[in-house]
CSV table of N, CA and C in Angstrom, one decimal:
chain,number,residue,atom,x,y,z
A,25,MET,N,153.4,92.5,109.0
A,25,MET,CA,153.9,93.8,109.5
A,25,MET,C,153.4,94.0,110.9
A,26,ASN,N,154.3,94.2,111.8
A,26,ASN,CA,153.9,94.5,113.2
A,26,ASN,C,153.7,95.9,113.5
A,27,ALA,N,152.4,96.3,113.8
A,27,ALA,CA,152.1,97.7,113.9
A,27,ALA,C,152.1,98.2,115.3
A,28,THR,N,152.5,97.3,116.3
A,28,THR,CA,152.6,97.8,117.7
A,28,THR,C,153.7,98.6,118.0
A,29,ARG,N,153.5,99.5,118.9
A,29,ARG,CA,154.6,100.4,119.4
A,29,ARG,C,154.7,100.2,120.9
A,30,GLN,N,156.0,100.1,121.3
A,30,GLN,CA,156.2,100.0,122.8
A,30,GLN,C,156.3,101.4,123.4
A,31,GLN,N,155.5,101.6,124.4
A,31,GLN,CA,155.4,102.9,125.1
A,31,GLN,C,155.8,102.8,126.5
A,32,GLU,N,156.2,103.8,127.1
A,32,GLU,CA,156.6,103.8,128.6
A,32,GLU,C,155.7,104.8,129.3
A,33,PHE,N,155.4,104.5,130.6
A,33,PHE,CA,154.6,105.4,131.4
A,33,PHE,C,155.1,105.2,132.9
A,34,LEU,N,154.9,106.2,133.7
A,34,LEU,CA,155.2,106.2,135.1
A,34,LEU,C,154.0,105.7,135.9
A,35,CYS,N,154.2,104.9,136.8
A,35,CYS,CA,153.1,104.5,137.7
A,35,CYS,C,152.8,105.7,138.6
A,36,PRO,N,151.5,106.1,138.7
A,36,PRO,CA,151.2,107.3,139.5
A,36,PRO,C,151.3,107.0,141.0
A,37,HIS,N,151.4,105.8,141.4
A,37,HIS,CA,151.6,105.4,142.8
A,37,HIS,C,153.0,105.4,143.3
A,38,CYS,N,153.9,104.7,142.5
A,38,CYS,CA,155.3,104.6,142.9
A,38,CYS,C,156.3,105.2,142.0
A,39,SER,N,155.9,105.7,140.9
A,39,SER,CA,156.8,106.4,139.9
A,39,SER,C,157.7,105.4,139.1
A,40,HIS,N,157.4,104.1,139.2
A,40,HIS,CA,158.2,103.1,138.4
A,40,HIS,C,157.9,103.2,136.9
A,41,ILE,N,158.9,103.1,136.1
A,41,ILE,CA,158.7,103.1,134.6
A,41,ILE,C,158.2,101.8,134.2
A,42,ASN,N,157.0,101.7,133.5
A,42,ASN,CA,156.4,100.5,133.0
A,42,ASN,C,156.4,100.6,131.5
A,43,THR,N,156.3,99.5,130.8
A,43,THR,CA,156.2,99.5,129.3
A,43,THR,C,154.9,98.8,128.9
A,44,LEU,N,154.4,99.3,127.8
A,44,LEU,CA,153.1,98.8,127.3
A,44,LEU,C,153.2,98.8,125.8
A,45,GLU,N,152.7,97.7,125.1
A,45,GLU,CA,152.6,97.7,123.7
A,45,GLU,C,151.3,98.2,123.2
A,46,ILE,N,151.3,99.1,122.3
A,46,ILE,CA,150.0,99.7,121.8
A,46,ILE,C,150.0,99.5,120.3
A,47,ASN,N,148.8,99.1,119.8
A,47,ASN,CA,148.6,99.0,118.3
A,47,ASN,C,147.7,100.2,118.0
A,48,PRO,N,148.4,101.3,117.4
A,48,PRO,CA,147.6,102.5,117.2
A,48,PRO,C,146.4,102.4,116.3
A,49,ALA,N,146.4,101.4,115.4
A,49,ALA,CA,145.3,101.2,114.5
A,49,ALA,C,144.1,100.7,115.2
A,50,LYS,N,144.3,100.0,116.3
A,50,LYS,CA,143.1,99.3,117.0
A,50,LYS,C,142.9,99.8,118.4
A,51,GLU,N,143.8,100.4,119.1
A,51,GLU,CA,143.7,100.6,120.5
A,51,GLU,C,143.7,102.1,120.9
A,52,MET,N,143.6,103.0,120.0
A,52,MET,CA,143.6,104.4,120.4
A,52,MET,C,142.2,104.7,121.1
A,53,TYR,N,142.3,105.5,122.2
A,53,TYR,CA,141.2,105.9,122.9
A,53,TYR,C,140.4,104.8,123.6
A,54,ILE,N,141.0,103.7,123.7
A,54,ILE,CA,140.4,102.5,124.4
A,54,ILE,C,141.1,102.3,125.7
A,55,GLU,N,140.3,102.3,126.8
A,55,GLU,CA,140.9,102.2,128.2
A,55,GLU,C,141.4,100.8,128.4
A,56,ARG,N,142.6,100.7,129.0
A,56,ARG,CA,143.1,99.4,129.4
A,56,ARG,C,143.5,99.4,130.9
A,57,GLN,N,143.3,98.4,131.6
A,57,GLN,CA,143.8,98.3,133.0
A,57,GLN,C,145.0,97.4,133.0
A,58,VAL,N,146.1,98.0,133.6
A,58,VAL,CA,147.4,97.4,133.6
A,58,VAL,C,147.9,97.4,135.1
A,59,ALA,N,148.6,96.4,135.5
A,59,ALA,CA,149.2,96.4,136.9
A,59,ALA,C,150.6,96.9,136.7
A,60,CYS,N,151.1,97.7,137.7
A,60,CYS,CA,152.4,98.2,137.7
A,60,CYS,C,153.3,97.0,138.0
A,61,SER,N,154.5,96.9,137.3
A,61,SER,CA,155.4,95.8,137.5
A,61,SER,C,156.1,95.8,138.8
A,62,ARG,N,156.1,97.0,139.5
A,62,ARG,CA,156.8,97.0,140.8
A,62,ARG,C,155.8,96.9,142.0
A,63,CYS,N,154.8,97.8,142.0
A,63,CYS,CA,154.0,97.8,143.2
A,63,CYS,C,152.6,97.1,143.0
A,64,ASN,N,152.4,96.7,141.8
A,64,ASN,CA,151.2,95.9,141.4
A,64,ASN,C,149.9,96.7,141.5
A,65,THR,N,150.0,98.1,141.6
A,65,THR,CA,148.8,98.9,141.6
A,65,THR,C,148.2,98.9,140.2
A,66,VAL,N,146.9,98.7,140.1
A,66,VAL,CA,146.2,98.7,138.9
A,66,VAL,C,145.9,100.1,138.4
A,67,VAL,N,146.4,100.4,137.2
A,67,VAL,CA,146.2,101.7,136.6
A,67,VAL,C,145.4,101.6,135.3
A,68,GLU,N,144.7,102.7,135.0
A,68,GLU,CA,144.0,102.8,133.7
A,68,GLU,C,144.9,103.6,132.7
A,69,VAL,N,145.0,103.0,131.5
A,69,VAL,CA,145.9,103.6,130.5
A,69,VAL,C,145.0,103.8,129.3
A,70,VAL,N,145.0,105.1,128.8
A,70,VAL,CA,144.3,105.4,127.5
A,70,VAL,C,145.2,106.0,126.6
A,71,PRO,N,145.5,105.4,125.4
A,71,PRO,CA,146.4,106.0,124.4
A,71,PRO,C,145.6,107.0,123.6
A,72,ALA,N,146.2,108.2,123.4
A,72,ALA,CA,145.6,109.3,122.7
A,72,ALA,C,146.6,109.8,121.7
A,73,ASP,N,146.1,110.5,120.6
A,73,ASP,CA,146.9,111.2,119.6
A,73,ASP,C,147.7,112.3,120.3
A,74,GLY,N,148.9,112.4,119.9
A,74,GLY,CA,149.8,113.5,120.4
A,74,GLY,C,150.2,114.3,119.2
A,75,ILE,N,151.1,115.2,119.5
A,75,ILE,CA,151.7,116.1,118.4
A,75,ILE,C,152.7,115.4,117.6
A,76,GLY,N,152.6,115.6,116.3
A,76,GLY,CA,153.6,115.0,115.4
A,76,GLY,C,153.5,113.5,115.3
A,77,GLU,N,152.3,112.9,115.3
A,77,GLU,CA,152.1,111.5,115.2
A,77,GLU,C,152.6,110.7,116.3
A,78,GLN,N,152.8,111.4,117.5
A,78,GLN,CA,153.3,110.7,118.7
A,78,GLN,C,152.0,110.2,119.4
A,79,ILE,N,152.2,109.2,120.4
A,79,ILE,CA,151.1,108.7,121.2
A,79,ILE,C,151.3,109.2,122.6
A,80,ASN,N,150.3,109.8,123.1
A,80,ASN,CA,150.3,110.2,124.5
A,80,ASN,C,149.5,109.2,125.3
A,81,LEU,N,150.0,108.8,126.5
A,81,LEU,CA,149.3,107.9,127.4
A,81,LEU,C,148.7,108.6,128.5
A,82,ILE,N,147.4,108.5,128.7
A,82,ILE,CA,146.8,109.1,129.9
A,82,ILE,C,146.7,108.0,130.9
A,83,VAL,N,147.4,108.2,132.0
A,83,VAL,CA,147.5,107.2,133.1
A,83,VAL,C,146.9,107.7,134.4
A,84,SER,N,146.0,106.8,135.0
A,84,SER,CA,145.4,107.2,136.3
A,84,SER,C,145.2,105.9,137.1
A,85,VAL,N,145.2,106.1,138.4
A,85,VAL,CA,144.9,105.0,139.3
A,85,VAL,C,143.4,104.7,139.2
A,86,THR,N,143.1,103.4,139.1
A,86,THR,CA,141.7,103.0,139.0
A,86,THR,C,140.9,103.4,140.3
A,87,SER,N,139.6,103.6,140.2
A,87,SER,CA,138.8,104.1,141.3
A,87,SER,C,138.8,103.1,142.4
A,88,SER,N,139.0,101.8,142.2
A,88,SER,CA,139.0,100.8,143.2
A,88,SER,C,140.4,100.8,144.0
A,89,GLU,N,141.4,101.4,143.4
A,89,GLU,CA,142.7,101.5,144.1
A,89,GLU,C,142.9,102.8,144.8
A,90,MET,N,142.0,103.8,144.6
A,90,MET,CA,142.1,105.1,145.3
A,90,MET,C,141.7,104.9,146.7
A,91,PRO,N,142.5,105.6,147.6
A,91,PRO,CA,142.1,105.5,149.1
A,91,PRO,C,140.8,106.3,149.3
A,92,ILE,N,140.0,105.8,150.3
A,92,ILE,CA,138.8,106.5,150.7
A,92,ILE,C,139.1,107.5,151.7
A,93,ARG,N,138.6,108.7,151.6
A,93,ARG,CA,139.0,109.8,152.5
A,93,ARG,C,137.8,110.1,153.4
């Protein structure tokens, strides 16, 4: 049985829709670093429990990719 679920998220840098496979039994609340398929920006993705057994993805730009002000 394949327990993975395909999820979509927007890149916070270029707003491109990316897909990611998540195994809810093993990967919930574990940070993953993923590169955007369009702009190649590295983002951190954390799957979290949502309402009604849905999965929410918390997506942010990694600290090494953030511009210095």
